[in-house]
PDB file of N, CA and C in Angstrom:
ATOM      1  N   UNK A   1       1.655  50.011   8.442  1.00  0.00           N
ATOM      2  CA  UNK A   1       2.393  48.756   8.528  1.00  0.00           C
ATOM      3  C   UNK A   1       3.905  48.982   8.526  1.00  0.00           C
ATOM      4  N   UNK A   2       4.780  48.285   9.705  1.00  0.00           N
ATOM      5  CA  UNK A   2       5.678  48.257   9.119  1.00  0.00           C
ATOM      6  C   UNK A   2       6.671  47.380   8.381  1.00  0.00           C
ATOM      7  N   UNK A   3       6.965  47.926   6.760  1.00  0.00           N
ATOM      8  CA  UNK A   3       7.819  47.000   6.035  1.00  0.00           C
ATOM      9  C   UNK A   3       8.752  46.105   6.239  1.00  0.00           C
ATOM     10  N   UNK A   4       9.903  46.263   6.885  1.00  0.00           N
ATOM     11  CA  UNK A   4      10.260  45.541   7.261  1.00  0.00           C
ATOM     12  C   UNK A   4      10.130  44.205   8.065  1.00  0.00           C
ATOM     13  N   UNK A   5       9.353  44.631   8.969  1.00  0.00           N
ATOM     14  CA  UNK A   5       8.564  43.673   9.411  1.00  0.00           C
ATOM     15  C   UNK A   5       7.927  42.614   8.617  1.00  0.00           C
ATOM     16  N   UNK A   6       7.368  43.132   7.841  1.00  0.00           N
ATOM     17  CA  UNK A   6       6.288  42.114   6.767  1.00  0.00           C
ATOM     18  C   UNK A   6       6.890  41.353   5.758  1.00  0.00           C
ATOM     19  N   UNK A   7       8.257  42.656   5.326  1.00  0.00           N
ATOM     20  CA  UNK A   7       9.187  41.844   4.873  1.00  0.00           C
ATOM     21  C   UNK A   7       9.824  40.270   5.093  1.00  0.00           C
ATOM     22  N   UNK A   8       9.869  40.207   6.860  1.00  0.00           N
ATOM     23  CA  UNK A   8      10.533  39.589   7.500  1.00  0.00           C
ATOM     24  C   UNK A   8       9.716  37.889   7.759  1.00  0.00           C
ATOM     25  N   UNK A   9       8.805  38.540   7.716  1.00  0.00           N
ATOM     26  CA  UNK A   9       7.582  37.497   7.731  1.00  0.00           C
ATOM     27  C   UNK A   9       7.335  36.698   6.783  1.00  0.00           C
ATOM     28  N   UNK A  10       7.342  37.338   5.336  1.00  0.00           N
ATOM     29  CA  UNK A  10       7.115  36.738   4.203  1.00  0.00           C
ATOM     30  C   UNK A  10       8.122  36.223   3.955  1.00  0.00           C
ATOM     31  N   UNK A  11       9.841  36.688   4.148  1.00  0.00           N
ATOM     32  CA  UNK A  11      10.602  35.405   4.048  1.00  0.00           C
ATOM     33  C   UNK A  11      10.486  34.441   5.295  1.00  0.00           C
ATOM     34  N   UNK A  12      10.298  34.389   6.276  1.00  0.00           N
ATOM     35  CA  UNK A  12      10.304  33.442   7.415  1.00  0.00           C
ATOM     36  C   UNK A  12       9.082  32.329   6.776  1.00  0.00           C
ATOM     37  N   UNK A  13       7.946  32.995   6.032  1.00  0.00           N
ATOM     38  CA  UNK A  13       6.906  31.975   5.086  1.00  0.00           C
ATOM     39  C   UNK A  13       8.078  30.652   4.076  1.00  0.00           C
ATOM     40  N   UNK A  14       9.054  31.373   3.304  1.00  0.00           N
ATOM     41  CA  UNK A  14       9.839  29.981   2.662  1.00  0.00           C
ATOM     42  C   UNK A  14      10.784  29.225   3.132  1.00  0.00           C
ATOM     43  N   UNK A  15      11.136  29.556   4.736  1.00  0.00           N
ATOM     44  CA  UNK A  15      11.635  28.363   5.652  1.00  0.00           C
ATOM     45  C   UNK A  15      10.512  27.217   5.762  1.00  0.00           C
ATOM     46  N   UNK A  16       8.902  27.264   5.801  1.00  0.00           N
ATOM     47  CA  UNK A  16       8.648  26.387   6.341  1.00  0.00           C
ATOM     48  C   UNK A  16       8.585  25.306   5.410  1.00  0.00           C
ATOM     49  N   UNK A  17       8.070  23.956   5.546  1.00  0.00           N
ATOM     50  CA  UNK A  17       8.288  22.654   4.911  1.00  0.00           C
ATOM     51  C   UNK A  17       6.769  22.236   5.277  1.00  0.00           C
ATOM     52  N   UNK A  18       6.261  21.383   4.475  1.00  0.00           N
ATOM     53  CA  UNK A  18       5.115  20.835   4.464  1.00  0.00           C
ATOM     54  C   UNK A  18       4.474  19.680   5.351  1.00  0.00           C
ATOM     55  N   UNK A  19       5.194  19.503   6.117  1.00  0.00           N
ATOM     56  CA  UNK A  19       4.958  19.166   7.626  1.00  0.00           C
ATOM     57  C   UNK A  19       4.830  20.173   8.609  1.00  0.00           C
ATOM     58  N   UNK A  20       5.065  21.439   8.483  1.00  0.00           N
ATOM     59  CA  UNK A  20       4.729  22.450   9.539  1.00  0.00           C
ATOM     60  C   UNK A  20       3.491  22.918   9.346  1.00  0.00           C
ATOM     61  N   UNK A  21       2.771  23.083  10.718  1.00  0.00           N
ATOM     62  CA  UNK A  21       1.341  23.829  10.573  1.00  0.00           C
ATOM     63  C   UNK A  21       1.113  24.823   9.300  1.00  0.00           C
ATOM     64  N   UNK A  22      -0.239  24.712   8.618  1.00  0.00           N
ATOM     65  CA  UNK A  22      -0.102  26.241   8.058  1.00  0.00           C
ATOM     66  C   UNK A  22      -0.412  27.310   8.786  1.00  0.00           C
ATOM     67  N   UNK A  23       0.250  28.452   8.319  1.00  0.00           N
ATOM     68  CA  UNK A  23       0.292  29.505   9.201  1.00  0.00           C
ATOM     69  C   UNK A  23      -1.008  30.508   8.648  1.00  0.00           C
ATOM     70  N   UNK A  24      -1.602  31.320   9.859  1.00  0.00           N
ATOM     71  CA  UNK A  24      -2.562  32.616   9.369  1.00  0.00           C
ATOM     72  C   UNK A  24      -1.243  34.049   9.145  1.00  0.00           C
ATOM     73  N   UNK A  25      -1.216  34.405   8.528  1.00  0.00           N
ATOM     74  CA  UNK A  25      -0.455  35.557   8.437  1.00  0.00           C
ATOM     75  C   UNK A  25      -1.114  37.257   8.466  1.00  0.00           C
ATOM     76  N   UNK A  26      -0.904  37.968   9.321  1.00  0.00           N
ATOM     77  CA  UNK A  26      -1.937  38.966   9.349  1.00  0.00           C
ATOM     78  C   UNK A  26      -1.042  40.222   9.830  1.00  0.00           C
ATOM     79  N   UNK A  27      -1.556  41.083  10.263  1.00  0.00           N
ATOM     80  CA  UNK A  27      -1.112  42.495  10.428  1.00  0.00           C
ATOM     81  C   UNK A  27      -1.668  43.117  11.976  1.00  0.00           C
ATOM     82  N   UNK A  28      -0.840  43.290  12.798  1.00  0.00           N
ATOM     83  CA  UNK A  28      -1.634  43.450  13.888  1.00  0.00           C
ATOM     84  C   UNK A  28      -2.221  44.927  14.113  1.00  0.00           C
ATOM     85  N   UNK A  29      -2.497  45.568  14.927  1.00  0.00           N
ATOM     86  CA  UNK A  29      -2.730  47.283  14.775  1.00  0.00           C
ATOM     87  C   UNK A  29      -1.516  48.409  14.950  1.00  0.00           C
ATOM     88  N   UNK A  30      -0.053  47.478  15.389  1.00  0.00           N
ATOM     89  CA  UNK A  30       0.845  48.302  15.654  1.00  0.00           C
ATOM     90  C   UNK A  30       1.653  48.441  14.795  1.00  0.00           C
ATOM     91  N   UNK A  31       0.692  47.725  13.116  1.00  0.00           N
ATOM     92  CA  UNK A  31       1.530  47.428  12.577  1.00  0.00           C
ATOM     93  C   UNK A  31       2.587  46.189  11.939  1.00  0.00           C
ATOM     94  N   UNK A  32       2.858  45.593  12.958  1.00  0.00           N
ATOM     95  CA  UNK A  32       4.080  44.416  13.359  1.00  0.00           C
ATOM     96  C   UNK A  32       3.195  43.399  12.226  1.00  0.00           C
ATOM     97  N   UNK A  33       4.098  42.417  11.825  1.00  0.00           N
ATOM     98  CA  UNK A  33       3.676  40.955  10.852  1.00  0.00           C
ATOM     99  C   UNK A  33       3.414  39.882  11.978  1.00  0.00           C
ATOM    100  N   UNK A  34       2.724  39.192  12.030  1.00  0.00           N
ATOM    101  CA  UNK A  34       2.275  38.199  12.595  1.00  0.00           C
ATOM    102  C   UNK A  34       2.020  36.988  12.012  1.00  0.00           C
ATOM    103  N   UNK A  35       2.240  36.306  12.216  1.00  0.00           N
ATOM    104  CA  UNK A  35       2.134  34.890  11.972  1.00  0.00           C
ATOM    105  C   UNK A  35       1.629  33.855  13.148  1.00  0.00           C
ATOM    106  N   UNK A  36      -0.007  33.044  12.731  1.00  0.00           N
ATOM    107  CA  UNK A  36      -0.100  31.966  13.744  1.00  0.00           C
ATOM    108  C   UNK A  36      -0.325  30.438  13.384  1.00  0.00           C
ATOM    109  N   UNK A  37       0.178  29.810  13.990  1.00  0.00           N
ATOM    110  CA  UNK A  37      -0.090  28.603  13.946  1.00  0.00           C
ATOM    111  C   UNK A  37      -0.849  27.794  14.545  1.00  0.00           C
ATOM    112  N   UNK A  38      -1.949  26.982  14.258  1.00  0.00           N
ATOM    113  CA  UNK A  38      -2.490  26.375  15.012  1.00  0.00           C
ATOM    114  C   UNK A  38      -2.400  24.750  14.718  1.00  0.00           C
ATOM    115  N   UNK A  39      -1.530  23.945  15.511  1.00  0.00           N
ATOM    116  CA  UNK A  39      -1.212  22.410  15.127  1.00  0.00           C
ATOM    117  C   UNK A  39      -2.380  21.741  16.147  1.00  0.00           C
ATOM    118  N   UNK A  40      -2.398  20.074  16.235  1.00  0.00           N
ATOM    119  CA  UNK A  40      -3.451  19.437  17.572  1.00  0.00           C
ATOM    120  C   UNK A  40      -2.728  19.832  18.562  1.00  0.00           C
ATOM    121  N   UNK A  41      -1.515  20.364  19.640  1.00  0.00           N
ATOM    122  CA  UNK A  41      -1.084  20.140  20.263  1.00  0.00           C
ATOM    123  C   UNK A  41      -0.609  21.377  20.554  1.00  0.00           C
ATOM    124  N   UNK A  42      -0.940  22.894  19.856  1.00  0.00           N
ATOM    125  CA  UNK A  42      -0.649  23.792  20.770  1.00  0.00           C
ATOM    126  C   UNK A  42      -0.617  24.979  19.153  1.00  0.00           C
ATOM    127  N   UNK A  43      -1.395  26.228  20.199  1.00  0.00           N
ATOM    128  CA  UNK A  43      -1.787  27.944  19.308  1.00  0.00           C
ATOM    129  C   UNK A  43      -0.273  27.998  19.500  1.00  0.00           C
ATOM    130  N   UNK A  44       0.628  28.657  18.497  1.00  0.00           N
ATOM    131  CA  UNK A  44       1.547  29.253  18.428  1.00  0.00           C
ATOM    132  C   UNK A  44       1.598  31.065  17.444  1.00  0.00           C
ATOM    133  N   UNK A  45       2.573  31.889  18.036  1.00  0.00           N
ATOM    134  CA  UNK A  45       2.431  32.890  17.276  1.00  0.00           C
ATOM    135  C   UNK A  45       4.364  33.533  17.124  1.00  0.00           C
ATOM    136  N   UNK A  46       4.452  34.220  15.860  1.00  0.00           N
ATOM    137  CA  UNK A  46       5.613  34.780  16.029  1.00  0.00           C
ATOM    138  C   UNK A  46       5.206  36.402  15.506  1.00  0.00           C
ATOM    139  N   UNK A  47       5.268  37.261  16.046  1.00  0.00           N
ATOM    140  CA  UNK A  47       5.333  38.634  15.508  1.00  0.00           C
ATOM    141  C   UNK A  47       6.530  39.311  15.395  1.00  0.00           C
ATOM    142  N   UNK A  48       6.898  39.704  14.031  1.00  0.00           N
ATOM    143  CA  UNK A  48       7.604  40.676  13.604  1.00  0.00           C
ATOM    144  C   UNK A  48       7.569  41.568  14.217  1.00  0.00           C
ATOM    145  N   UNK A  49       8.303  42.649  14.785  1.00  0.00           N
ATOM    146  CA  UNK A  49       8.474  44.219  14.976  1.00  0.00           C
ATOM    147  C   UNK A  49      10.046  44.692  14.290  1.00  0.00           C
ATOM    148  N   UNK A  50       9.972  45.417  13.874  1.00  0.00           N
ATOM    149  CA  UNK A  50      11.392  46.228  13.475  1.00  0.00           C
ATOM    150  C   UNK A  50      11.456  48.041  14.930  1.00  0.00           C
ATOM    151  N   UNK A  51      11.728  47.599  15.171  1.00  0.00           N
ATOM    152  CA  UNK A  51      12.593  48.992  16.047  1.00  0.00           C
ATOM    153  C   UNK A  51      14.473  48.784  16.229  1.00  0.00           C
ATOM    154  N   UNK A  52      14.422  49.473  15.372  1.00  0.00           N
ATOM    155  CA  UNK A  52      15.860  49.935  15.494  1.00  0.00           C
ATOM    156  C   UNK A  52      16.556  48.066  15.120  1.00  0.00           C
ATOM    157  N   UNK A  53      16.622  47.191  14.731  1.00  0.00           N
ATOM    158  CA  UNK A  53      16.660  46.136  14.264  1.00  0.00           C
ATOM    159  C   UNK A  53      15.550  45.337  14.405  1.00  0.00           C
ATOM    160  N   UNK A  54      15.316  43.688  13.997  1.00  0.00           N
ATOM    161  CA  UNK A  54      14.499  42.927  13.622  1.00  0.00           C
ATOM    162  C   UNK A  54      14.023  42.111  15.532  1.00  0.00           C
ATOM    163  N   UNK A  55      13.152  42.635  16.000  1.00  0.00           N
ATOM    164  CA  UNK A  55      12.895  41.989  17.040  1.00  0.00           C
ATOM    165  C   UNK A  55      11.802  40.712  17.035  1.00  0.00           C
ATOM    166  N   UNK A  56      11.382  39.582  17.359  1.00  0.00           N
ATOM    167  CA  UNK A  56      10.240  38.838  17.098  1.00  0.00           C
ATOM    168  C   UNK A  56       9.885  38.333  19.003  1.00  0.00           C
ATOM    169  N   UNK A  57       8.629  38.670  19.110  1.00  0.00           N
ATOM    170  CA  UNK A  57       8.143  37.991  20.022  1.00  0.00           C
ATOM    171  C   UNK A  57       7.335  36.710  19.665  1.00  0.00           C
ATOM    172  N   UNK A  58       7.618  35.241  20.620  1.00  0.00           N
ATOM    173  CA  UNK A  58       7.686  34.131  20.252  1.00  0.00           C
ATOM    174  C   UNK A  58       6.168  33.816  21.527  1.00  0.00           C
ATOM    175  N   UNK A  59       5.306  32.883  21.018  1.00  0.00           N
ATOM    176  CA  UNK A  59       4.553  32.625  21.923  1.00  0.00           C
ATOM    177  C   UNK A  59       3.726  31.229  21.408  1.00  0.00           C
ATOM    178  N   UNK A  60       3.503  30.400  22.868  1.00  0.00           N
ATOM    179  CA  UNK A  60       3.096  29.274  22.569  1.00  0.00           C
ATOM    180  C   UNK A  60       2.152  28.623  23.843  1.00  0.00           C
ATOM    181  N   UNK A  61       0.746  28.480  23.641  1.00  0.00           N
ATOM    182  CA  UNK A  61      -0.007  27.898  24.311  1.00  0.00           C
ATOM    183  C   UNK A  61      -0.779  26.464  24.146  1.00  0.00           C
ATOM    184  N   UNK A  62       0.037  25.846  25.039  1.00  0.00           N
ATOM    185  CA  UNK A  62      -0.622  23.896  24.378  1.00  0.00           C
ATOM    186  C   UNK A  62      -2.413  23.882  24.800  1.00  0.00           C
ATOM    187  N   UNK A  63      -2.876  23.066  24.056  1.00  0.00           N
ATOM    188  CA  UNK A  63      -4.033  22.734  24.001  1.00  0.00           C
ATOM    189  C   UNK A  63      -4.475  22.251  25.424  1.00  0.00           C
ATOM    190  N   UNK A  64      -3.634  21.225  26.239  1.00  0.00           N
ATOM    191  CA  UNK A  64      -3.941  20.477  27.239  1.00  0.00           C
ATOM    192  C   UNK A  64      -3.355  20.973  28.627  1.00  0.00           C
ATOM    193  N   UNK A  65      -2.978  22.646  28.432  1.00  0.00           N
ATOM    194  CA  UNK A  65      -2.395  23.326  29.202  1.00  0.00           C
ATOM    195  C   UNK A  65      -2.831  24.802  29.531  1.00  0.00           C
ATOM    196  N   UNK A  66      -2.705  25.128  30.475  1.00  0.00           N
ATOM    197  CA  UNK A  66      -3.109  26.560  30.726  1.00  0.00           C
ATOM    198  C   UNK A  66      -1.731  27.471  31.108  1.00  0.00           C
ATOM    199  N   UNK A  67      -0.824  26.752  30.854  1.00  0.00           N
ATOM    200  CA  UNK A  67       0.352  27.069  30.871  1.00  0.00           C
ATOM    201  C   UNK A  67       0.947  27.511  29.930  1.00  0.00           C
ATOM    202  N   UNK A  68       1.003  28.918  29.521  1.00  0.00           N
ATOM    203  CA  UNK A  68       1.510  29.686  28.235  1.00  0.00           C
ATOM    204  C   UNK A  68       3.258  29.843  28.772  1.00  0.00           C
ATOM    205  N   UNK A  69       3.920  30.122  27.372  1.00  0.00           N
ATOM    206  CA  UNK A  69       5.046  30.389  27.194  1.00  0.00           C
ATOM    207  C   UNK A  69       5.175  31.445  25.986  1.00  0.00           C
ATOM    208  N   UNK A  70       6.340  32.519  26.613  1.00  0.00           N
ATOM    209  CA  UNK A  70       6.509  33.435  25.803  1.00  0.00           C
ATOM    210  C   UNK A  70       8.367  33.908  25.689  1.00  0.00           C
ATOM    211  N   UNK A  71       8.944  34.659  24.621  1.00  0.00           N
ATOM    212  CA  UNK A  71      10.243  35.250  24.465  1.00  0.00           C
ATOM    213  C   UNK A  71      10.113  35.847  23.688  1.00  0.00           C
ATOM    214  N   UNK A  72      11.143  36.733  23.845  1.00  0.00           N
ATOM    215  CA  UNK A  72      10.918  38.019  23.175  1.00  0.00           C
ATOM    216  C   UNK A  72      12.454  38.397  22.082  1.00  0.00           C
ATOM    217  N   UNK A  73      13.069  38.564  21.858  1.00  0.00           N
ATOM    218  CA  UNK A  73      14.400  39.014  21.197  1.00  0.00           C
ATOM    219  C   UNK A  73      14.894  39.619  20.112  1.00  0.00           C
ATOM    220  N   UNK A  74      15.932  39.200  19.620  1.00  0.00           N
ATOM    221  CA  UNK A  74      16.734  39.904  18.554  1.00  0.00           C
ATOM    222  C   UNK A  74      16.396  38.532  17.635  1.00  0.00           C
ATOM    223  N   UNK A  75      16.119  38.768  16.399  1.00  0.00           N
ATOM    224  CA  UNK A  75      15.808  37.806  15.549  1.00  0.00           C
ATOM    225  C   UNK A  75      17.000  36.714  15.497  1.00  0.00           C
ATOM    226  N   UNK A  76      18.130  37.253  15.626  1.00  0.00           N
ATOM    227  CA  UNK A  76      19.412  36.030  15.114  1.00  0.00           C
ATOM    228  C   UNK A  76      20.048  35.799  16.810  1.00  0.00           C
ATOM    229  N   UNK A  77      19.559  35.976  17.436  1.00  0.00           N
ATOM    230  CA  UNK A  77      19.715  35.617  19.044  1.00  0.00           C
ATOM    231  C   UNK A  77      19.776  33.964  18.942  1.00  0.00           C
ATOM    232  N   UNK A  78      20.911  33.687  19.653  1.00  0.00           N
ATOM    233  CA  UNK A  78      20.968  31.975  19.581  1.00  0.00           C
ATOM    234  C   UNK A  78      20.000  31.616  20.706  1.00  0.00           C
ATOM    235  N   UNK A  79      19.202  32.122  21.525  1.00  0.00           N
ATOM    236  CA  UNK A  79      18.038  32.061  22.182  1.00  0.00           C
ATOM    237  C   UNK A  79      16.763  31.983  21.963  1.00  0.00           C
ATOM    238  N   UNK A  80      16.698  33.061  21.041  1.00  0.00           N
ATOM    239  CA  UNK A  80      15.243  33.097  19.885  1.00  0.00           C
ATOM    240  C   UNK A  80      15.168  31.786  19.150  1.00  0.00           C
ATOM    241  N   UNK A  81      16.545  31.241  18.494  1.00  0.00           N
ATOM    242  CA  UNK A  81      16.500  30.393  17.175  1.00  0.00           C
ATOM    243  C   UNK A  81      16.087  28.818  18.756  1.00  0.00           C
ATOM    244  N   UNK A  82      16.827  28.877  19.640  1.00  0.00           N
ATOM    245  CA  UNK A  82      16.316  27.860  20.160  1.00  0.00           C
ATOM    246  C   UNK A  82      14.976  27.211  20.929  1.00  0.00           C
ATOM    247  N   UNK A  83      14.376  28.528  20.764  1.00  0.00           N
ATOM    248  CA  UNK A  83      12.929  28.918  21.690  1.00  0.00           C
ATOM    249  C   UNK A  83      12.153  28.409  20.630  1.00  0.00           C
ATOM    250  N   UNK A  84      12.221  28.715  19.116  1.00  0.00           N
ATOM    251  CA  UNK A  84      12.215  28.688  17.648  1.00  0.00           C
ATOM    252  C   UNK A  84      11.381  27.368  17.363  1.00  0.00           C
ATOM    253  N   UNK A  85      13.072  26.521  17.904  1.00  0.00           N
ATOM    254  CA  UNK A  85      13.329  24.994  17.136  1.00  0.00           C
ATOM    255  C   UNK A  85      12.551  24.503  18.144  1.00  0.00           C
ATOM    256  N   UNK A  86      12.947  24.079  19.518  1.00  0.00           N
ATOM    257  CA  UNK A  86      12.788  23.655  20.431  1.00  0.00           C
ATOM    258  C   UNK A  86      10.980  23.942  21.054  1.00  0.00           C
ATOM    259  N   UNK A  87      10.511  24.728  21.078  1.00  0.00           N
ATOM    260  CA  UNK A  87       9.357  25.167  21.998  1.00  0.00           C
ATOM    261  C   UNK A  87       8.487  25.204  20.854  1.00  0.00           C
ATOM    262  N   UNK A  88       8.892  26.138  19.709  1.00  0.00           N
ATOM    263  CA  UNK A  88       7.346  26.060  18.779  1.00  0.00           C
ATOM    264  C   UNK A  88       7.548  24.956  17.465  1.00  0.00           C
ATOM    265  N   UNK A  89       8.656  24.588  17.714  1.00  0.00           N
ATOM    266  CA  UNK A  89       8.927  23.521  16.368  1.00  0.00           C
ATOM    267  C   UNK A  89       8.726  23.182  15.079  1.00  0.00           C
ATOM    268  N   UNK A  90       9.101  25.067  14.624  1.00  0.00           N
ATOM    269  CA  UNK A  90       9.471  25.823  13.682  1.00  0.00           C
ATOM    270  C   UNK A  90      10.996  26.112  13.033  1.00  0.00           C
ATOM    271  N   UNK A  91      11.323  26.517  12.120  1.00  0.00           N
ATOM    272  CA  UNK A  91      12.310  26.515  11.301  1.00  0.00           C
ATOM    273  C   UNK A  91      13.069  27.687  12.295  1.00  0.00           C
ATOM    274  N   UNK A  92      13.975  27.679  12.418  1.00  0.00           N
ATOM    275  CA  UNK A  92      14.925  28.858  13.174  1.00  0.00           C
ATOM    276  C   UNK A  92      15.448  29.836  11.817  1.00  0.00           C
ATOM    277  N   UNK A  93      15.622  31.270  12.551  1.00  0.00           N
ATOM    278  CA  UNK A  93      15.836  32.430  11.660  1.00  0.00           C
ATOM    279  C   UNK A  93      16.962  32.122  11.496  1.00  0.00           C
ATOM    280  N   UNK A  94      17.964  32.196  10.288  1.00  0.00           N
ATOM    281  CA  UNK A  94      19.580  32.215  10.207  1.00  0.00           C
ATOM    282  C   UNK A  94      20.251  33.488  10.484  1.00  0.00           C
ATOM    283  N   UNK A  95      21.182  33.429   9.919  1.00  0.00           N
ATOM    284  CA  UNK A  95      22.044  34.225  10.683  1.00  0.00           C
ATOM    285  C   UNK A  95      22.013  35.437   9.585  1.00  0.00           C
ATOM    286  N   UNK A  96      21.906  35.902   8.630  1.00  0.00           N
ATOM    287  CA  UNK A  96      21.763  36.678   7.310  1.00  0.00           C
ATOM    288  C   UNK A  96      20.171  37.127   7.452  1.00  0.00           C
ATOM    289  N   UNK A  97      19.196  36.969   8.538  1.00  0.00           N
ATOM    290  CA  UNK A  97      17.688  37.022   8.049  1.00  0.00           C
ATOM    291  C   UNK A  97      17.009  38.244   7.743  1.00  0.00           C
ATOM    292  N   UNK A  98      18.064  39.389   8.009  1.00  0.00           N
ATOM    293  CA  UNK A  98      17.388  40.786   8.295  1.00  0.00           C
ATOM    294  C   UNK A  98      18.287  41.398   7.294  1.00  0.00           C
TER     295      UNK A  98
END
């Protein structure tokens, strides 16, 4: 596993608020922290990786769609945090998260 990663995960767990899906939190085989969500209206996932800083790939497939969406980045990327807020409608990483 890697730590950091899991690290990263388990704080990204006390951003959320009790209106957000609960999340499955798990460990994938490469290692990386994972986190999924499943709300009525769409599977979401964020995985941790640490290489050489905090990277998270972002992914989101609606229920009434066969139309997946995915991003990939630097955790404090003002791209990630808007893919974040906007697409999985989750708490965005701050700027201090790593």
């Amino acid at each position: 596993p890697m730590p950091r990663a899991i690290n990263a995960a388990l704080r990204y767990l006390t951003f959320l608020q009790p209106w957000h899906p609960n999340p499955l939190a798990t460990i994938n085989r490469e290692g990386e922290a994972v986190l999924e969500f499943d709300d009525n209206d769409a599977f979401s996932s964020i995985h941790f990786r640490d290489e050489n800083g905090l990277i998270v790939e972002l992914y989101r497939r609606p229920k009434d769609s066969q139309q997946s969406i995915y991003k990939e980045g630097v955790a404090q990327d003002a791209e990630v945090n808007s893919f974040i807020l906007e697409k999985l409608k989750l708490p965005i990483l701050p700027h201090d998260f790593v």
